[in-house]
mmCIF file with all atom_site columns, C-alpha atoms in Angstrom:
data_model
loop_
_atom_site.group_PDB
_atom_site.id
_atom_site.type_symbol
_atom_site.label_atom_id
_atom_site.label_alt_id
_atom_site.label_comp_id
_atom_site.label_asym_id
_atom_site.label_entity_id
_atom_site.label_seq_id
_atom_site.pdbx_PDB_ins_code
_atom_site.Cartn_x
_atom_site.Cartn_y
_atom_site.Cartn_z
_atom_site.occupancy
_atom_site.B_iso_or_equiv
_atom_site.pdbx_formal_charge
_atom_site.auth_seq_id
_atom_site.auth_comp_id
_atom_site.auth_asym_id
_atom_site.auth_atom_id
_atom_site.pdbx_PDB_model_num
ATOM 1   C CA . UNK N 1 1   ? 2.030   -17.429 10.289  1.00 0.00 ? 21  UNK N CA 1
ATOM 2   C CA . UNK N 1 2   ? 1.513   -21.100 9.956   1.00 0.00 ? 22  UNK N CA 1
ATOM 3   C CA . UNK N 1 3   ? 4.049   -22.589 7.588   1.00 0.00 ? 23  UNK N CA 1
ATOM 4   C CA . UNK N 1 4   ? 6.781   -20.875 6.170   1.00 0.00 ? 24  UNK N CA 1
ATOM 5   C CA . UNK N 1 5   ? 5.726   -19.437 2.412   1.00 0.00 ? 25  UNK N CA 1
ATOM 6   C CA . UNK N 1 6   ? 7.511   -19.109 -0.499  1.00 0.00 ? 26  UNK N CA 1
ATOM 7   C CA . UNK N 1 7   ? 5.993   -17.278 -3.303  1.00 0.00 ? 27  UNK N CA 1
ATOM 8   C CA . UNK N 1 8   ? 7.354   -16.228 -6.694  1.00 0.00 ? 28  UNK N CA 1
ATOM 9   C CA . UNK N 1 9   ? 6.763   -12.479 -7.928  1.00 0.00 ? 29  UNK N CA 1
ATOM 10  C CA . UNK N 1 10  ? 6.636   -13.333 -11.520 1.00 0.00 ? 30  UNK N CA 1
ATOM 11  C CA . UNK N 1 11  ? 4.454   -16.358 -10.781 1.00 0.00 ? 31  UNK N CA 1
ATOM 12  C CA . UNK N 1 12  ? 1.565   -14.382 -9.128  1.00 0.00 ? 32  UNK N CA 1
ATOM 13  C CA . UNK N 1 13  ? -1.745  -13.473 -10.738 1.00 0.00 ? 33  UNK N CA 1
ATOM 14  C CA . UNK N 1 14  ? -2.380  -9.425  -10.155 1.00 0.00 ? 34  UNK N CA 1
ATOM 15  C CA . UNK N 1 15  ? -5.476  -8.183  -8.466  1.00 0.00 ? 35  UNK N CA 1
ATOM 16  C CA . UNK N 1 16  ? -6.287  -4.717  -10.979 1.00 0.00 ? 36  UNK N CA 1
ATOM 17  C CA . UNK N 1 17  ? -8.163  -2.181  -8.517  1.00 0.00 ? 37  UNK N CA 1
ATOM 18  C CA . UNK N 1 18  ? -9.696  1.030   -10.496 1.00 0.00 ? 38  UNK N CA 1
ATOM 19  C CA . UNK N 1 19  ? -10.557 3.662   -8.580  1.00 0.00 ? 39  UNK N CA 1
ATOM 20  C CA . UNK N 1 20  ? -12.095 7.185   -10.257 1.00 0.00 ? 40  UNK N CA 1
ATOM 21  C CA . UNK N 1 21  ? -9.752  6.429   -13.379 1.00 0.00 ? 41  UNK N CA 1
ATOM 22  C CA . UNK N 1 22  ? -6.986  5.319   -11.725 1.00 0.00 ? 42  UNK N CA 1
ATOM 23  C CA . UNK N 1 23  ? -5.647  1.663   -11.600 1.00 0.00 ? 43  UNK N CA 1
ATOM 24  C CA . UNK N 1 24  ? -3.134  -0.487  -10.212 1.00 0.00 ? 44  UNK N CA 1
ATOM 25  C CA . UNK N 1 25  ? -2.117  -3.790  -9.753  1.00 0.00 ? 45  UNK N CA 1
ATOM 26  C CA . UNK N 1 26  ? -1.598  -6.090  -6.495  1.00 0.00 ? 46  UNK N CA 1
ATOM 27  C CA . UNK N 1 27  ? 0.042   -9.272  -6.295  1.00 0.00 ? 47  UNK N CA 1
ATOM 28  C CA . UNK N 1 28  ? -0.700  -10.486 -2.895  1.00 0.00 ? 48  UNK N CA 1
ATOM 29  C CA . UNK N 1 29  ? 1.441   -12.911 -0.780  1.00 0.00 ? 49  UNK N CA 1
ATOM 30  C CA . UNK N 1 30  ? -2.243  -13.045 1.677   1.00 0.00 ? 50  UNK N CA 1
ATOM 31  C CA . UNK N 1 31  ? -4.370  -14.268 -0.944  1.00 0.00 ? 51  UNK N CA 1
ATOM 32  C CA . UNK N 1 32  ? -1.793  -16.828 -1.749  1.00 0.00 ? 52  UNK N CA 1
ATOM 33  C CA . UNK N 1 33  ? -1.104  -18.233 1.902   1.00 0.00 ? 53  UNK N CA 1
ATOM 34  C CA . UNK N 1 34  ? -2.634  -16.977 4.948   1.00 0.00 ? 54  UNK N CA 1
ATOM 35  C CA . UNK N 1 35  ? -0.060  -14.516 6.110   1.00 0.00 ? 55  UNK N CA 1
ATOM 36  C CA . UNK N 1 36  ? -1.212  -13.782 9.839   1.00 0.00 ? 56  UNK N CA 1
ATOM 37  C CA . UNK N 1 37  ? 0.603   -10.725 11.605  1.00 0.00 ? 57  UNK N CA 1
ATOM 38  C CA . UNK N 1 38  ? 2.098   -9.511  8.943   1.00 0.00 ? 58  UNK N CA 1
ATOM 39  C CA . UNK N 1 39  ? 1.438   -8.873  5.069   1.00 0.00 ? 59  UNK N CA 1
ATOM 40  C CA . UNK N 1 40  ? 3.475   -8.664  1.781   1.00 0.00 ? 60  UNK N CA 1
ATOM 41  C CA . UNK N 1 41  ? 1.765   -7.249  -1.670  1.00 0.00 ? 61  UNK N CA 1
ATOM 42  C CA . UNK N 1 42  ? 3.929   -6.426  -4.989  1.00 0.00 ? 62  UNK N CA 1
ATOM 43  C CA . UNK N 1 43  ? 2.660   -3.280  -6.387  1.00 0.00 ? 63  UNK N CA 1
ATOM 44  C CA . UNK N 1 44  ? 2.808   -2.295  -9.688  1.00 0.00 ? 64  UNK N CA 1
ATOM 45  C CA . UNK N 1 45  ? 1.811   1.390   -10.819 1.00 0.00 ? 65  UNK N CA 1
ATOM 46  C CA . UNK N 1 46  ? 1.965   2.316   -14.771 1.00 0.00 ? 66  UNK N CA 1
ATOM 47  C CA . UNK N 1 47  ? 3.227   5.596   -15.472 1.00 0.00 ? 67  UNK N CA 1
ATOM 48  C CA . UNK N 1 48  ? 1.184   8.484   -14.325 1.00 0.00 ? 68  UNK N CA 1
ATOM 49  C CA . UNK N 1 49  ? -1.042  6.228   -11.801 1.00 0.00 ? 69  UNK N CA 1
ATOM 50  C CA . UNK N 1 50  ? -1.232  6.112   -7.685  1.00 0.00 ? 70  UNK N CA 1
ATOM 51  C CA . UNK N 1 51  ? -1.802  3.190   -5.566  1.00 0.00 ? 71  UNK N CA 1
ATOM 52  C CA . UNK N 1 52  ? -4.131  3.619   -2.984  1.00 0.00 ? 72  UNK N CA 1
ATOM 53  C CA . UNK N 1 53  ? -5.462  7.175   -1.991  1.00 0.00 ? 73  UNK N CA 1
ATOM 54  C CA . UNK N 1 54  ? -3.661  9.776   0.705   1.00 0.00 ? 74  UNK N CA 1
ATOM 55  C CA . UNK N 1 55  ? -4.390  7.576   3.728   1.00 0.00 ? 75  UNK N CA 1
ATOM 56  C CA . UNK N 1 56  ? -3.366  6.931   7.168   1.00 0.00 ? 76  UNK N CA 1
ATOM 57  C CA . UNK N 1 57  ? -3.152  3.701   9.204   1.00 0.00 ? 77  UNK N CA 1
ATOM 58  C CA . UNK N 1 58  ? -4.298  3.748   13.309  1.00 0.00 ? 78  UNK N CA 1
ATOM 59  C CA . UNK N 1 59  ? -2.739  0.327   13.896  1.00 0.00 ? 79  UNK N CA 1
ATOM 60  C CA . UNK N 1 60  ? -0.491  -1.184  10.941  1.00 0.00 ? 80  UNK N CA 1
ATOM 61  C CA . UNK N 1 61  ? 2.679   0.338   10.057  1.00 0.00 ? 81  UNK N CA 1
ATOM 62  C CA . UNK N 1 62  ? 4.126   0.008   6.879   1.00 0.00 ? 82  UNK N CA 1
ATOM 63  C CA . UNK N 1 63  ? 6.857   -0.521  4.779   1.00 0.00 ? 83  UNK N CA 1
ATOM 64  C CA . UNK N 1 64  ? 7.672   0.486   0.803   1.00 0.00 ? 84  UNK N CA 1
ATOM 65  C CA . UNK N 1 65  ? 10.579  -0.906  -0.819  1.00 0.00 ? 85  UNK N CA 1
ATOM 66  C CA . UNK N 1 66  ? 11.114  0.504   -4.394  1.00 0.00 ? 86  UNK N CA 1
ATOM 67  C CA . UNK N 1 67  ? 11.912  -2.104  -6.781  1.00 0.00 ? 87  UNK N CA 1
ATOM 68  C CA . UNK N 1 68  ? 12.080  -0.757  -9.996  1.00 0.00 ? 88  UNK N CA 1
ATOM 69  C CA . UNK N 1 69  ? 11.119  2.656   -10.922 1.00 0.00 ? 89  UNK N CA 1
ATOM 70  C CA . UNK N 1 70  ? 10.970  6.025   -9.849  1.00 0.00 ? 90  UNK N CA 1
ATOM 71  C CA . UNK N 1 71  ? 8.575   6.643   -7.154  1.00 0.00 ? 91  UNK N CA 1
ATOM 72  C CA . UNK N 1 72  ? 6.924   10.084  -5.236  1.00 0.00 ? 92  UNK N CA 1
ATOM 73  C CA . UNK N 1 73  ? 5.055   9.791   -2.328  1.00 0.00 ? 93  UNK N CA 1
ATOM 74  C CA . UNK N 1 74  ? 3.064   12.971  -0.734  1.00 0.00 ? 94  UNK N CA 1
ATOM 75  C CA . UNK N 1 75  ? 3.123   12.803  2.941   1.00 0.00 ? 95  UNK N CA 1
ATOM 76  C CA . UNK N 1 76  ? 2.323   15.936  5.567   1.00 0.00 ? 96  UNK N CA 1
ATOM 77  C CA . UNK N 1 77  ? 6.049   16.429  5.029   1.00 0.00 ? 97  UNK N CA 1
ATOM 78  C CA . UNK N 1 78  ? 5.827   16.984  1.497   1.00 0.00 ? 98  UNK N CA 1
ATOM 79  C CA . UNK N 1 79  ? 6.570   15.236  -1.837  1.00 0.00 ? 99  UNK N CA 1
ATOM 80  C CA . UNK N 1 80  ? 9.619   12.754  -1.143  1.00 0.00 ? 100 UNK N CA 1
ATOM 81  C CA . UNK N 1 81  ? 11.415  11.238  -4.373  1.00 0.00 ? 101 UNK N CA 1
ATOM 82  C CA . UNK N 1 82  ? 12.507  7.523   -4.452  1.00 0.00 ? 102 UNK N CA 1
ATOM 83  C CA . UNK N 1 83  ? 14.029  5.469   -6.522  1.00 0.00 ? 103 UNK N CA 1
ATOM 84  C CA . UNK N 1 84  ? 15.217  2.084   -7.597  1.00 0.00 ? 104 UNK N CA 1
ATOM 85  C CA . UNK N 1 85  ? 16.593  0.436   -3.707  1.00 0.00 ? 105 UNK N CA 1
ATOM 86  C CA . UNK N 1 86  ? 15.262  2.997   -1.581  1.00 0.00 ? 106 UNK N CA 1
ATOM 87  C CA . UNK N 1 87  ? 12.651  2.320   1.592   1.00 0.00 ? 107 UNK N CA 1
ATOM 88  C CA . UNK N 1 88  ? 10.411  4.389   2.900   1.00 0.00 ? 108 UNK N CA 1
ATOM 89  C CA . UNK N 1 89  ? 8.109   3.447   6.682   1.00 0.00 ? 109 UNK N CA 1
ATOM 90  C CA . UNK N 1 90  ? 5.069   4.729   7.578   1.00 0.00 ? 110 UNK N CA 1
ATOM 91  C CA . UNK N 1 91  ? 4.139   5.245   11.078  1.00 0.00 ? 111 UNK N CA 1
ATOM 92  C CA . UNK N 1 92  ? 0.565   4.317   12.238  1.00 0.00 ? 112 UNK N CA 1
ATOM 93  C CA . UNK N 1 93  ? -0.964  7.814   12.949  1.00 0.00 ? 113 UNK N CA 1
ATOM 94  C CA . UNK N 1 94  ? -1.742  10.802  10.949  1.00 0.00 ? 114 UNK N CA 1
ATOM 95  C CA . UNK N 1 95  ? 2.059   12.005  10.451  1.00 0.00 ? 115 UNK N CA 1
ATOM 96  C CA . UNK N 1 96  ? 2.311   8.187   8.559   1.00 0.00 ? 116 UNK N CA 1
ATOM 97  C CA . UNK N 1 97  ? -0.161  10.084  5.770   1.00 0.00 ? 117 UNK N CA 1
ATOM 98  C CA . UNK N 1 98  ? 0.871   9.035   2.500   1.00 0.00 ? 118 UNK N CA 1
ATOM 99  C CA . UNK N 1 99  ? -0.030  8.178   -1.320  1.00 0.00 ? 119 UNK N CA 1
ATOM 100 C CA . UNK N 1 100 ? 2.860   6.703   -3.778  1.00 0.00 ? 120 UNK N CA 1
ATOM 101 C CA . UNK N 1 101 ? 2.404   7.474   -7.365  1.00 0.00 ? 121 UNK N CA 1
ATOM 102 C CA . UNK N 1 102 ? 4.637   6.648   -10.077 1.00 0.00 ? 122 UNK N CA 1
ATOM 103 C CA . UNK N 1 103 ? 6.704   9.472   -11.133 1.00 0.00 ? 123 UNK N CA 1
ATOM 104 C CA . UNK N 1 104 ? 8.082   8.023   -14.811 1.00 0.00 ? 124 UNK N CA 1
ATOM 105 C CA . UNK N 1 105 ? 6.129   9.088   -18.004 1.00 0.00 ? 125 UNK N CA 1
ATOM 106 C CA . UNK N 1 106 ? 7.691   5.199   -19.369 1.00 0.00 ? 126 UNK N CA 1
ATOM 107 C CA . UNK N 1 107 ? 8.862   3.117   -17.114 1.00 0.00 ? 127 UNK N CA 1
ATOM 108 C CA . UNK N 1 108 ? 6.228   0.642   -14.573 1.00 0.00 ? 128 UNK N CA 1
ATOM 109 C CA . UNK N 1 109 ? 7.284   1.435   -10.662 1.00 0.00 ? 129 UNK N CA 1
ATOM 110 C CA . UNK N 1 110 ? 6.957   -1.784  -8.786  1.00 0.00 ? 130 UNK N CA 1
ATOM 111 C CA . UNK N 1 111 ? 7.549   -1.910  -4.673  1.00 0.00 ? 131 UNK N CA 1
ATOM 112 C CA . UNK N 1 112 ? 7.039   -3.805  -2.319  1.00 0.00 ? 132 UNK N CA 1
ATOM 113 C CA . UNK N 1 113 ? 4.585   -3.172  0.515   1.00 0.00 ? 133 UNK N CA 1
ATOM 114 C CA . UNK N 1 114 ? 5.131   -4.991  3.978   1.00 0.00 ? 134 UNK N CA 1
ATOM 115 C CA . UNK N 1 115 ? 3.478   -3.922  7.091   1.00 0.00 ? 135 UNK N CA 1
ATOM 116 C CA . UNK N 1 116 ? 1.954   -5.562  10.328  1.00 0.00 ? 136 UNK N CA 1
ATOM 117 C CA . UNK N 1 117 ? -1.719  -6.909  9.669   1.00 0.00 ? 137 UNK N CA 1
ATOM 118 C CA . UNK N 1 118 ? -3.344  -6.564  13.063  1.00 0.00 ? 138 UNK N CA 1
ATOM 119 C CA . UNK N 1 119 ? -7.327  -6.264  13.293  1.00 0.00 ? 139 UNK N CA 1
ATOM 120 C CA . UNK N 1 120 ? -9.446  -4.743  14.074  1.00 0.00 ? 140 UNK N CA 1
ATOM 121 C CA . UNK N 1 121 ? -7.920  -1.617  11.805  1.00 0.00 ? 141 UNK N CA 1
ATOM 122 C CA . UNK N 1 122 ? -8.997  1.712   11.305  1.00 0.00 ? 142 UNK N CA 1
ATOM 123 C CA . UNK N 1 123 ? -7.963  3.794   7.552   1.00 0.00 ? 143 UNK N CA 1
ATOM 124 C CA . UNK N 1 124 ? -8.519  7.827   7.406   1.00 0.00 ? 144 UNK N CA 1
ATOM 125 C CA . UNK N 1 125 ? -8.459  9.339   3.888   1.00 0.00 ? 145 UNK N CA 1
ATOM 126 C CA . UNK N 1 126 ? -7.995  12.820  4.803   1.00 0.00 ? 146 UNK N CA 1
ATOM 127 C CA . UNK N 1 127 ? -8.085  14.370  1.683   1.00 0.00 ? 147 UNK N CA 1
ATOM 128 C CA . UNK N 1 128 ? -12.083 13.030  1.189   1.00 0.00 ? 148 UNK N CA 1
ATOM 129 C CA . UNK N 1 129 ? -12.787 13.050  5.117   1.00 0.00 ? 149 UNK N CA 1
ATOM 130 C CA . UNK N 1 130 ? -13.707 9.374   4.788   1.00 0.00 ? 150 UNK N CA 1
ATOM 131 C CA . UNK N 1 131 ? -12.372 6.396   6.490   1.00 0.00 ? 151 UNK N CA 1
ATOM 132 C CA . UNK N 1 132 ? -13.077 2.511   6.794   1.00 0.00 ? 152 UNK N CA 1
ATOM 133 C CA . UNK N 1 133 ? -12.944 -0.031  9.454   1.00 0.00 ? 153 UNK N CA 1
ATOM 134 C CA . UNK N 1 134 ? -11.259 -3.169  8.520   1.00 0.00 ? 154 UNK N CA 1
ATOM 135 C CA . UNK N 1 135 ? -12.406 -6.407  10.832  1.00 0.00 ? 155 UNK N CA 1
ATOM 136 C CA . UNK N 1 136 ? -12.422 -9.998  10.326  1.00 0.00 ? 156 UNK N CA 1
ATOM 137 C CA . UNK N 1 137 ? -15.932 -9.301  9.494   1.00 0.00 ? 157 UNK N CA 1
ATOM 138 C CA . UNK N 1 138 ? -15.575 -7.062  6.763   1.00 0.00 ? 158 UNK N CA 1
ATOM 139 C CA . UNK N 1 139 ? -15.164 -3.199  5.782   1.00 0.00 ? 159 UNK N CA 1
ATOM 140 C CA . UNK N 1 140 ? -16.929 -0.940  7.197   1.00 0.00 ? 160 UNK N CA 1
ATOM 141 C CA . UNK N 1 141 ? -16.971 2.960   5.537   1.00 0.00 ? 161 UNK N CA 1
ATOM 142 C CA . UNK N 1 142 ? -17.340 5.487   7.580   1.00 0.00 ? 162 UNK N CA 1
ATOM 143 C CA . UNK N 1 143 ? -18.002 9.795   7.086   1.00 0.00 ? 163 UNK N CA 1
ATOM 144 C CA . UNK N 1 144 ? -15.922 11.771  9.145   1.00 0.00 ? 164 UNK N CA 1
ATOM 145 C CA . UNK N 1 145 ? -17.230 14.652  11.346  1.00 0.00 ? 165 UNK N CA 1
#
C-alpha cells in the first residue's frame, strides 16, 4: 500500500457479476485505490443468491465478516450458519473450500471480504474441476485432470 485509503461503503459504485443466473454485487476498495498486499470488497448477495462459486485459494487467505444478514457457507466441513457480527477465515488450500450464499428469503446479506492479494495466484473450483491462474498479466482458465 501506498497512501493510506479511506473509502466510504455507501459511497461506492457496485460491480454486478452474473454467473449461470446468479448475481451479486462487489464494491471494491482495489478498484478505488491500489490496495497492494492486501484487498477489501463489500459484498452484497440478494436473497437466495451465492457469491462466487465453491472455490479454493493456493496462496491468498481470506477473511468474511458478516455485516448484515444471515449467511451459509458450504465448506468440506459442511454447511456453517452465520450471522449478523460473526467471521469466518479461509485457509489457502483445499480444506479453505468454500461458497457463501445468502440464507434469508428477505433480507440482502452484506460482508466483508479481506484477504492477502499476493500474485501470481492459483483458484480450484472443485465442484466443475476447473481452475484459473490469476497474474499481473491476466486470467488464465485452466481444465483440471
Amino acid at each position: 500500500m501506498n497512501k493510506i485509503i479511506i473509502a466510504n461503503y455507501k459511497e461506492m459504485a457496485p460491480q454486478v457479476i452474473s454467473q449461470g443466473g446468479n448475481s451479486f454485487a462487489v464494491k471494491s476498495v482495489i478498484e478505488e485505490v491500489d490496495t497492494g498486499k492486501c484487498a477489501a470488497n463489500f459484498v452484497e448477495v440478494e436473497p437466495g443468491q451465492f457469491a462466487y462459486g465453491y472455490h479454493y485459494h493456493e496462496v491468498n487467505e481470506e477473511v468474511f465478516y458478516i455485516i448484515r444478514g444471515h449467511a451459509v457457507v458450504r465448506t468440506p466441513e459442511g454447511e456453517k450458519s452465520l450471522k449478523e457480527g460473526d467471521i469466518i477465515a479461509f485457509p489457502a488450500n483445499p480444506e479453505g473450500a468454500h461458497v457463501i450464499r445468502n440464507g434469508s428469503a428477505t433480507e440482502k446479506l452484506v460482508y466483508l471480504d479481506v484477504g492477502t492479494r499476493l500474485m501470481p495466484e492459483v483458484v480450484h473450483f472443485p465442484d466443475t474441476n476447473t481452475g484459473m491462474v490469476c497474474s499481473p498479466s491476466g486470467v488464465y482458465h485452466f481444465q483440471e485432470s
